[in-house]
PDB file of C-alpha atoms in Angstrom:
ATOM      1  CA  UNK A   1       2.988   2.970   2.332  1.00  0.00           C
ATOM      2  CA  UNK A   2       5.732   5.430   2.464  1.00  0.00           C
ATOM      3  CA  UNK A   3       2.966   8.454   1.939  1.00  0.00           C
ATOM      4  CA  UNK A   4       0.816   7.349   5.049  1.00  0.00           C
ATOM      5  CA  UNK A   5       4.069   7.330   7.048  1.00  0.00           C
ATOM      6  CA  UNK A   6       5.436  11.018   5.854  1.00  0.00           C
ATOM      7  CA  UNK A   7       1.494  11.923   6.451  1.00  0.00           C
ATOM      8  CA  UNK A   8       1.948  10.678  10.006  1.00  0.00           C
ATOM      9  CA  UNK A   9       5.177  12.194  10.647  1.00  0.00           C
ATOM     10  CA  UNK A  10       3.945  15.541   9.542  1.00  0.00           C
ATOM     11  CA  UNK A  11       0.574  16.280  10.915  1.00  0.00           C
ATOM     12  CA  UNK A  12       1.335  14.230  14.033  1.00  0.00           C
ATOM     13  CA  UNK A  13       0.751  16.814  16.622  1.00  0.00           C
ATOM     14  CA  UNK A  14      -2.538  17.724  14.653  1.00  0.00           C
ATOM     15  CA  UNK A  15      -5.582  16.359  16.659  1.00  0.00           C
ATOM     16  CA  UNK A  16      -8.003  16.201  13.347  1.00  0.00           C
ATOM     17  CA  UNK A  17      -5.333  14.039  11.428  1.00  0.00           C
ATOM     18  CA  UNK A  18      -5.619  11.029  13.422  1.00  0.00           C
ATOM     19  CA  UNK A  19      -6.215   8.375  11.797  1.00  0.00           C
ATOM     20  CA  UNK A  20      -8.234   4.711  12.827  1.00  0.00           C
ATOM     21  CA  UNK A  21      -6.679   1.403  13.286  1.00  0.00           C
ATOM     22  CA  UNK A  22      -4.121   0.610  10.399  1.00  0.00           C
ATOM     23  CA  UNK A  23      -6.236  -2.142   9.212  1.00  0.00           C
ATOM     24  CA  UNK A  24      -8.973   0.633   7.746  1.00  0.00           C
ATOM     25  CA  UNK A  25      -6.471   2.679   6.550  1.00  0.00           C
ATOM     26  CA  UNK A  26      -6.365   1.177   2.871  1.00  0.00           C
ATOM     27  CA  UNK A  27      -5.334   2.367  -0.714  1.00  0.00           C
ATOM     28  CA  UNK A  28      -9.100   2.775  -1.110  1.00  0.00           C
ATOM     29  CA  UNK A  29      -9.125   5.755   1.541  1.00  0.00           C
ATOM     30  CA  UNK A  30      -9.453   9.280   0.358  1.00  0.00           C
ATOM     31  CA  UNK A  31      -5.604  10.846   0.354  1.00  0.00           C
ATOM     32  CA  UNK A  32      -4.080   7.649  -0.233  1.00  0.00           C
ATOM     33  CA  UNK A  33      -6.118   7.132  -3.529  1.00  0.00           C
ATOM     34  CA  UNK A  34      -5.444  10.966  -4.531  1.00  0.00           C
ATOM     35  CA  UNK A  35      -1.680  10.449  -4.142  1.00  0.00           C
ATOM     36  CA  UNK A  36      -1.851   7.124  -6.423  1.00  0.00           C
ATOM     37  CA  UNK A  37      -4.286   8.855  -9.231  1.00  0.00           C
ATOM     38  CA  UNK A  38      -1.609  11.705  -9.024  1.00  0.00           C
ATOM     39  CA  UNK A  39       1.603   9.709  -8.493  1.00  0.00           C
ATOM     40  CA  UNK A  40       0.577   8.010 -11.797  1.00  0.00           C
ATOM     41  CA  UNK A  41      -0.207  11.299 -13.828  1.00  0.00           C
ATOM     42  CA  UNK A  42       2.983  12.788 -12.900  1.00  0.00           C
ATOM     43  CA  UNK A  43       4.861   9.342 -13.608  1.00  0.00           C
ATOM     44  CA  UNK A  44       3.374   9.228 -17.398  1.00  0.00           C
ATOM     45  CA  UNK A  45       3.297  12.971 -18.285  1.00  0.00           C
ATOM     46  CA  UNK A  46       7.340  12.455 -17.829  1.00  0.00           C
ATOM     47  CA  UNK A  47       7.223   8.984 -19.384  1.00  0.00           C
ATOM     48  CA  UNK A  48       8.581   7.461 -15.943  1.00  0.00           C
ATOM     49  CA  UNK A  49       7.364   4.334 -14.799  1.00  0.00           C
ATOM     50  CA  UNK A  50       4.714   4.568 -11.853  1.00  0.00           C
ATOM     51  CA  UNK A  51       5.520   1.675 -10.149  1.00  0.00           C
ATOM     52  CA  UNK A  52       2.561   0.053  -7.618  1.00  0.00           C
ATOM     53  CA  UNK A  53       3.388  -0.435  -3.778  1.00  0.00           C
ATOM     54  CA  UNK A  54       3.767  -3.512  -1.690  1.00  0.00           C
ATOM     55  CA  UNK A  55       1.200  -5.862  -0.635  1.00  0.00           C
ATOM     56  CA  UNK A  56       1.749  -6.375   2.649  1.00  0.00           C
ATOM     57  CA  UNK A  57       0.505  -9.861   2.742  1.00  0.00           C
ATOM     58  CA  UNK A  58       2.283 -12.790   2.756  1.00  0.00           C
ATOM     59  CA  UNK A  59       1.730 -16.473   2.441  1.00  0.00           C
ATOM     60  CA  UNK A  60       0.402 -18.429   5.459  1.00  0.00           C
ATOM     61  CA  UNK A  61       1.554 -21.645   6.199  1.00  0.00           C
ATOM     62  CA  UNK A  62      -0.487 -24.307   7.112  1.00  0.00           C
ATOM     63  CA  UNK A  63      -4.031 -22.537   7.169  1.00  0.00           C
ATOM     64  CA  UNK A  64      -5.454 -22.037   3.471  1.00  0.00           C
ATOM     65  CA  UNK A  65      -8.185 -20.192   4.442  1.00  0.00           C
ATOM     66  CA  UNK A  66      -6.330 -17.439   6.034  1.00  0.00           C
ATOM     67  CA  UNK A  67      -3.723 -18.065   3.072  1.00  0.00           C
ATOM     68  CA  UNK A  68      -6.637 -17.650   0.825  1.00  0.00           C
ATOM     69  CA  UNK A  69      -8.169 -14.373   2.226  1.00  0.00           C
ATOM     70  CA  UNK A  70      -4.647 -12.827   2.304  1.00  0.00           C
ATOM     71  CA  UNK A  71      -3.529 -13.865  -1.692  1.00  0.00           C
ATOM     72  CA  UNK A  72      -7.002 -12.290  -2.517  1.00  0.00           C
ATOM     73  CA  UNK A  73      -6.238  -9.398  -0.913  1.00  0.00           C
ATOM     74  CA  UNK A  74      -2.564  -9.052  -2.941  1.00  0.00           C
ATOM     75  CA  UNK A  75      -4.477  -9.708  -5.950  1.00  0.00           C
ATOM     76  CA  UNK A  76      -7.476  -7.116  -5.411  1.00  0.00           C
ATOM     77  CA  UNK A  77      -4.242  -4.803  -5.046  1.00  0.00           C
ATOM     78  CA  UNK A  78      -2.636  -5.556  -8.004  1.00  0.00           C
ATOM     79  CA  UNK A  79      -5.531  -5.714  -9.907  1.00  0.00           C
ATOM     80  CA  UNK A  80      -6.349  -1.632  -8.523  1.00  0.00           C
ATOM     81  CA  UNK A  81      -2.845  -0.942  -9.419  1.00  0.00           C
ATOM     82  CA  UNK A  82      -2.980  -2.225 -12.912  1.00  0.00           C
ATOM     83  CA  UNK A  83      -6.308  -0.667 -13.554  1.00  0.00           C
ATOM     84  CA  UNK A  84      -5.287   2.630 -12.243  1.00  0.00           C
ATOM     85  CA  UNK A  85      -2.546   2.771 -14.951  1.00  0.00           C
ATOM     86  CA  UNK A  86       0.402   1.321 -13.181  1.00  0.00           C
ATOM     87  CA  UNK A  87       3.699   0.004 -15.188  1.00  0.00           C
ATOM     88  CA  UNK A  88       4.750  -2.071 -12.414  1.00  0.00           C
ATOM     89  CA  UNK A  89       4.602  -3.420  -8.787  1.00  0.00           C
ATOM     90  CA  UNK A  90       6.458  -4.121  -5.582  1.00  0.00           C
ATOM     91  CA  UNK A  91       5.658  -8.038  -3.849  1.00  0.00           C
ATOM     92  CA  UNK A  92       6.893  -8.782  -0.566  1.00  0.00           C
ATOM     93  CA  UNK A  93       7.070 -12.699  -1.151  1.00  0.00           C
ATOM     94  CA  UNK A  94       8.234 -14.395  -4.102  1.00  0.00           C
ATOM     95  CA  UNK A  95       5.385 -16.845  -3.995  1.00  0.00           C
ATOM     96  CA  UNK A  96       3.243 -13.906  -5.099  1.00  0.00           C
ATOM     97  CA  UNK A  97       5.216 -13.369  -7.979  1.00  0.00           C
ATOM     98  CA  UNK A  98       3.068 -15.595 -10.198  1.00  0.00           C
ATOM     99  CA  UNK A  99      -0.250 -13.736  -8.773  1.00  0.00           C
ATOM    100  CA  UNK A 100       1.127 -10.323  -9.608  1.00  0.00           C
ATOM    101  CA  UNK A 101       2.569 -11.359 -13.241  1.00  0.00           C
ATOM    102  CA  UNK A 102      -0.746 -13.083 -14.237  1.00  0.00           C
ATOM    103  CA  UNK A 103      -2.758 -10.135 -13.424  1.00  0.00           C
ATOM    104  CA  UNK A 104      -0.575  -7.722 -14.846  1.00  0.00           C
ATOM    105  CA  UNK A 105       0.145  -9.705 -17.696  1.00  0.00           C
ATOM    106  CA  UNK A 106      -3.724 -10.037 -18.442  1.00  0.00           C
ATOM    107  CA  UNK A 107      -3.980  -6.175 -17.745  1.00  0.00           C
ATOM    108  CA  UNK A 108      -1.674  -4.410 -19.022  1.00  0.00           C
ATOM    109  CA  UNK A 109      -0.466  -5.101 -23.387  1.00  0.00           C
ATOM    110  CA  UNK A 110       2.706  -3.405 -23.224  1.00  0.00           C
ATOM    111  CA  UNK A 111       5.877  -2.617 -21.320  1.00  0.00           C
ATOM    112  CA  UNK A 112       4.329   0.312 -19.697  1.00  0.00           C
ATOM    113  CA  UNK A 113       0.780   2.534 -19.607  1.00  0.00           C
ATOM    114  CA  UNK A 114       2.670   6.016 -20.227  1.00  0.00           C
ATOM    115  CA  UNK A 115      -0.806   6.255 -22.489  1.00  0.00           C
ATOM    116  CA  UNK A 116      -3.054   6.018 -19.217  1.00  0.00           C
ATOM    117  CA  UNK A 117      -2.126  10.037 -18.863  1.00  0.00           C
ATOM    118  CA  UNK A 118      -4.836  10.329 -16.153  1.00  0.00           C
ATOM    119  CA  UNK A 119      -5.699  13.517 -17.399  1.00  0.00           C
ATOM    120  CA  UNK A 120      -8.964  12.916 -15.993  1.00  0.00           C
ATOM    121  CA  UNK A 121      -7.244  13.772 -12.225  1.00  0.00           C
ATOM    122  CA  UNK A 122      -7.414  16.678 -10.200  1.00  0.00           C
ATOM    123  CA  UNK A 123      -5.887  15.953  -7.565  1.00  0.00           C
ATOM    124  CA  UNK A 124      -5.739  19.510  -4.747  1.00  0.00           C
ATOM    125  CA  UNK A 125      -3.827  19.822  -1.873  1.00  0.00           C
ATOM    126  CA  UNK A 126      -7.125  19.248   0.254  1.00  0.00           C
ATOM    127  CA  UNK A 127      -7.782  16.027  -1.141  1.00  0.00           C
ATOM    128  CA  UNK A 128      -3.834  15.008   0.056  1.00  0.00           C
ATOM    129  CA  UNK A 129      -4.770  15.919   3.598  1.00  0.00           C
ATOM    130  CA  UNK A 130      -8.056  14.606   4.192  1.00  0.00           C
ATOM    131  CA  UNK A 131      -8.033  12.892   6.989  1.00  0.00           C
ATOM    132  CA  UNK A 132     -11.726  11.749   6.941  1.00  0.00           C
ATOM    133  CA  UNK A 133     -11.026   7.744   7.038  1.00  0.00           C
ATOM    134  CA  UNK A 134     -13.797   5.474   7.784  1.00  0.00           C
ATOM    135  CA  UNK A 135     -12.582   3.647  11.256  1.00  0.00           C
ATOM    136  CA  UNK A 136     -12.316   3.818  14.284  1.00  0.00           C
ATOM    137  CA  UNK A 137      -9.368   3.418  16.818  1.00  0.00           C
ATOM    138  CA  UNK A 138      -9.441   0.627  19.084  1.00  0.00           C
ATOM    139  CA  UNK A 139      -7.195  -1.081  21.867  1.00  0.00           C
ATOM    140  CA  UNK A 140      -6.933  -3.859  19.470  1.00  0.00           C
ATOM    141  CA  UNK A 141      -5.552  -1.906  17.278  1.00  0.00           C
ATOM    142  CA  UNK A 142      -3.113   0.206  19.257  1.00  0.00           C
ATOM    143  CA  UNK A 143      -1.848  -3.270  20.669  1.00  0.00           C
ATOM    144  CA  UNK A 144      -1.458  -4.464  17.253  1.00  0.00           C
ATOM    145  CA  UNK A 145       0.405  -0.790  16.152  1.00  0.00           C
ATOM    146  CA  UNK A 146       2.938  -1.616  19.599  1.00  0.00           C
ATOM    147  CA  UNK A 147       3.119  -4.889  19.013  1.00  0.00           C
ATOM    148  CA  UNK A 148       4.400  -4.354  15.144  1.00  0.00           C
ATOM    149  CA  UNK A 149       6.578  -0.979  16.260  1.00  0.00           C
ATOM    150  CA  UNK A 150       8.631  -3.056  18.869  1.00  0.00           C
ATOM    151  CA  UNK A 151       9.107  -6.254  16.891  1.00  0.00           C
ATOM    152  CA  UNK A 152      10.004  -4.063  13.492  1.00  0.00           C
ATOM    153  CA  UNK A 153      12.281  -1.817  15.768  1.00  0.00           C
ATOM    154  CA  UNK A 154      14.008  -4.892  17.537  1.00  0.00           C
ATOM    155  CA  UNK A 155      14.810  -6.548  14.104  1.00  0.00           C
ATOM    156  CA  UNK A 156      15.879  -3.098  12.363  1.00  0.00           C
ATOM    157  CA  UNK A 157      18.436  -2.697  15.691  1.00  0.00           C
ATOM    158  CA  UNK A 158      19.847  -5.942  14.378  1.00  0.00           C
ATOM    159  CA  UNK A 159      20.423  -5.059  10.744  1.00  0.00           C
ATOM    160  CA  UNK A 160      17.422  -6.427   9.338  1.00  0.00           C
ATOM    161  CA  UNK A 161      15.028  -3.683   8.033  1.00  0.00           C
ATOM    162  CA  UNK A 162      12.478  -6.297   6.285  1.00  0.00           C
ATOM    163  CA  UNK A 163      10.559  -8.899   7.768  1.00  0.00           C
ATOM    164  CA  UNK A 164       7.517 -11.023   8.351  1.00  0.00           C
ATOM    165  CA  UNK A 165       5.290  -9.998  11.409  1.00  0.00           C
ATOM    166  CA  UNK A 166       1.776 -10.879  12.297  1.00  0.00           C
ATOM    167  CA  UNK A 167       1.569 -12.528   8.533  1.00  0.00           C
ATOM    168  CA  UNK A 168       2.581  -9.094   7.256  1.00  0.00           C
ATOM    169  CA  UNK A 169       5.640  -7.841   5.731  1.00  0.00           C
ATOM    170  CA  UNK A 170       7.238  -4.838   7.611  1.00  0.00           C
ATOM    171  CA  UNK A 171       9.535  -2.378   6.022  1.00  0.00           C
ATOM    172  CA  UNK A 172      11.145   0.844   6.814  1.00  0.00           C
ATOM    173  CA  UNK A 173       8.566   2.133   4.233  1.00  0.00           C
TER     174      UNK A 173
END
Protein backbone atom coordinates (compact mmCIF):
# COMPACT_ATOMS: atom_id res chain seq x y z
CA UNK A 1 0.00 0.00 0.00
CA UNK A 2 2.77 2.23 -0.96
CA UNK A 3 0.01 4.99 -2.31
CA UNK A 4 -1.87 5.14 1.15
CA UNK A 5 1.54 5.69 2.76
CA UNK A 6 2.85 8.66 0.23
CA UNK A 7 -1.02 9.89 0.78
CA UNK A 8 -0.27 9.96 4.49
CA UNK A 9 3.02 11.46 4.30
CA UNK A 10 1.74 14.25 2.18
CA UNK A 11 -1.49 15.57 3.46
CA UNK A 12 -0.48 14.72 7.03
CA UNK A 13 -0.80 18.08 8.57
CA UNK A 14 -4.24 18.37 6.67
CA UNK A 15 -7.11 17.93 9.26
CA UNK A 16 -9.82 16.72 6.42
CA UNK A 17 -7.35 13.91 5.19
CA UNK A 18 -7.50 11.81 8.14
CA UNK A 19 -8.27 8.78 7.61
CA UNK A 20 -10.23 5.81 10.03
CA UNK A 21 -8.69 2.81 11.51
CA UNK A 22 -6.40 0.94 8.91
CA UNK A 23 -8.65 -1.96 8.94
CA UNK A 24 -11.47 0.23 6.80
CA UNK A 25 -9.05 1.62 4.77
CA UNK A 26 -9.29 -1.09 1.87
CA UNK A 27 -8.56 -1.28 -1.98
CA UNK A 28 -12.35 -0.88 -2.20
CA UNK A 29 -12.10 2.84 -0.78
CA UNK A 30 -12.49 5.73 -3.11
CA UNK A 31 -8.64 7.03 -3.97
CA UNK A 32 -7.21 3.77 -3.50
CA UNK A 33 -9.53 2.21 -6.23
CA UNK A 34 -8.90 5.41 -8.58
CA UNK A 35 -5.13 4.91 -8.32
CA UNK A 36 -5.54 1.00 -9.25
CA UNK A 37 -8.19 1.73 -12.30
CA UNK A 38 -5.47 4.36 -13.32
CA UNK A 39 -2.25 2.54 -12.37
CA UNK A 40 -3.58 -0.17 -14.77
CA UNK A 41 -4.50 2.22 -17.76
CA UNK A 42 -1.22 3.81 -17.68
CA UNK A 43 0.54 0.26 -17.26
CA UNK A 44 -1.27 -1.12 -20.63
CA UNK A 45 -1.38 2.07 -22.78
CA UNK A 46 2.68 1.57 -22.49
CA UNK A 47 2.38 -2.22 -22.70
CA UNK A 48 4.02 -2.48 -19.06
CA UNK A 49 2.87 -4.95 -16.78
CA UNK A 50 0.49 -3.58 -13.92
CA UNK A 51 1.41 -5.72 -11.37
CA UNK A 52 -1.33 -6.22 -8.20
CA UNK A 53 -0.18 -5.35 -4.52
CA UNK A 54 0.34 -7.51 -1.51
CA UNK A 55 -2.15 -9.23 0.51
CA UNK A 56 -1.32 -8.57 3.71
CA UNK A 57 -2.59 -11.74 5.13
CA UNK A 58 -0.86 -14.55 6.04
CA UNK A 59 -1.48 -18.08 7.10
CA UNK A 60 -2.56 -18.79 10.71
CA UNK A 61 -1.39 -21.58 12.45
CA UNK A 62 -3.37 -23.66 14.41
CA UNK A 63 -6.88 -21.84 14.11
CA UNK A 64 -8.61 -22.62 10.59
CA UNK A 65 -11.23 -20.43 11.06
CA UNK A 66 -9.20 -17.38 11.42
CA UNK A 67 -6.88 -19.12 8.68
CA UNK A 68 -9.97 -19.40 6.66
CA UNK A 69 -11.33 -15.77 6.93
CA UNK A 70 -7.80 -14.45 6.18
CA UNK A 71 -7.05 -16.88 2.73
CA UNK A 72 -10.56 -15.55 1.68
CA UNK A 73 -9.63 -12.31 2.08
CA UNK A 74 -6.14 -12.86 -0.21
CA UNK A 75 -8.32 -14.45 -2.63
CA UNK A 76 -11.23 -11.71 -2.82
CA UNK A 77 -7.94 -9.56 -3.55
CA UNK A 78 -6.61 -11.37 -6.17
CA UNK A 79 -9.67 -12.07 -7.66
CA UNK A 80 -10.31 -7.73 -7.75
CA UNK A 81 -6.89 -7.55 -9.11
CA UNK A 82 -7.35 -9.98 -11.89
CA UNK A 83 -10.70 -8.61 -12.79
CA UNK A 84 -9.53 -5.10 -12.81
CA UNK A 85 -7.03 -6.04 -15.60
CA UNK A 86 -3.96 -6.90 -13.67
CA UNK A 87 -0.87 -8.98 -15.32
CA UNK A 88 0.40 -9.99 -12.09
CA UNK A 89 0.55 -9.96 -8.22
CA UNK A 90 2.67 -9.57 -5.13
CA UNK A 91 1.98 -12.58 -2.06
CA UNK A 92 3.49 -12.17 1.17
CA UNK A 93 3.57 -16.05 2.00
CA UNK A 94 4.45 -18.72 -0.24
CA UNK A 95 1.59 -20.86 0.95
CA UNK A 96 -0.60 -18.41 -0.95
CA UNK A 97 1.11 -19.00 -3.98
CA UNK A 98 -1.25 -21.78 -5.09
CA UNK A 99 -4.40 -19.39 -4.16
CA UNK A 100 -3.06 -16.56 -6.26
CA UNK A 101 -1.96 -18.87 -9.39
CA UNK A 102 -5.37 -20.69 -9.45
CA UNK A 103 -7.27 -17.56 -9.58
CA UNK A 104 -5.19 -15.90 -11.93
CA UNK A 105 -4.75 -18.79 -13.94
CA UNK A 106 -8.67 -19.20 -14.21
CA UNK A 107 -8.82 -15.33 -14.92
CA UNK A 108 -6.61 -14.23 -16.91
CA UNK A 109 -5.80 -16.47 -20.83
CA UNK A 110 -2.60 -14.96 -21.52
CA UNK A 111 0.73 -13.69 -20.28
CA UNK A 112 -0.63 -10.31 -19.68
CA UNK A 113 -4.13 -8.05 -20.11
CA UNK A 114 -2.26 -5.09 -22.07
CA UNK A 115 -5.92 -5.52 -24.00
CA UNK A 116 -7.87 -4.49 -20.69
CA UNK A 117 -6.87 -0.65 -21.86
CA UNK A 118 -9.33 0.69 -19.23
CA UNK A 119 -10.26 3.27 -21.45
CA UNK A 120 -13.39 3.35 -19.67
CA UNK A 121 -11.34 5.40 -16.60
CA UNK A 122 -11.29 8.84 -15.73
CA UNK A 123 -9.55 9.02 -13.14
CA UNK A 124 -9.11 13.34 -11.79
CA UNK A 125 -6.95 14.56 -9.37
CA UNK A 126 -10.06 14.91 -6.93
CA UNK A 127 -10.87 11.44 -7.03
CA UNK A 128 -6.85 10.74 -5.86
CA UNK A 129 -7.46 12.88 -2.81
CA UNK A 130 -10.69 12.00 -1.54
CA UNK A 131 -10.45 11.39 1.67
CA UNK A 132 -14.14 10.46 2.32
CA UNK A 133 -13.49 6.72 3.78
CA UNK A 134 -16.21 4.98 5.50
CA UNK A 135 -14.72 4.44 9.28
CA UNK A 136 -14.18 5.66 12.02
CA UNK A 137 -11.03 6.05 14.30
CA UNK A 138 -10.94 4.25 17.41
CA UNK A 139 -8.48 3.54 20.43
CA UNK A 140 -8.46 0.08 19.16
CA UNK A 141 -7.25 1.08 16.32
CA UNK A 142 -4.62 3.64 17.22
CA UNK A 143 -3.28 0.84 19.67
CA UNK A 144 -3.21 -1.50 16.89
CA UNK A 145 -1.40 1.47 14.41
CA UNK A 146 1.41 1.80 17.72
CA UNK A 147 1.50 -1.47 18.32
CA UNK A 148 2.44 -2.39 14.43
CA UNK A 149 4.75 1.07 14.10
CA UNK A 150 7.00 -0.04 17.11
CA UNK A 151 7.26 -3.75 16.36
CA UNK A 152 7.88 -2.94 12.35
CA UNK A 153 10.38 -0.13 13.49
CA UNK A 154 12.22 -2.46 16.10
CA UNK A 155 12.69 -5.25 13.43
CA UNK A 156 13.65 -2.68 10.50
CA UNK A 157 16.49 -1.24 13.26
CA UNK A 158 17.74 -4.80 13.07
CA UNK A 159 18.01 -5.28 9.33
CA UNK A 160 14.88 -6.93 8.74
CA UNK A 161 12.41 -4.72 6.74
CA UNK A 162 9.69 -7.67 6.23
CA UNK A 163 7.87 -9.50 8.69
CA UNK A 164 4.87 -11.15 10.22
CA UNK A 165 2.93 -9.02 12.88
CA UNK A 166 -0.50 -9.38 14.29
CA UNK A 167 -1.06 -12.24 11.39
CA UNK A 168 -0.12 -9.52 8.90
CA UNK A 169 2.81 -9.02 6.80
CA UNK A 170 4.60 -5.62 7.36
CA UNK A 171 6.78 -3.98 4.83
CA UNK A 172 8.49 -0.75 4.30
CA UNK A 173 5.71 -0.35 1.63
Amino acid sequence: MLFGWCFIKRRRADRSAVLPDRKDVTMEVGFMDAYVRLLIQTCHRRRVAAMGGMSAQIPIKNDPQANEVAMAKVRADKLREVTNGHDGTWIAHPLINQIAMEIFNKHMLGPHQYHVRREDVKVAAADLLNTKVPGKITVDGLKSNVSTSLGYSAAWLGGNGCIPLHWLMEDAA
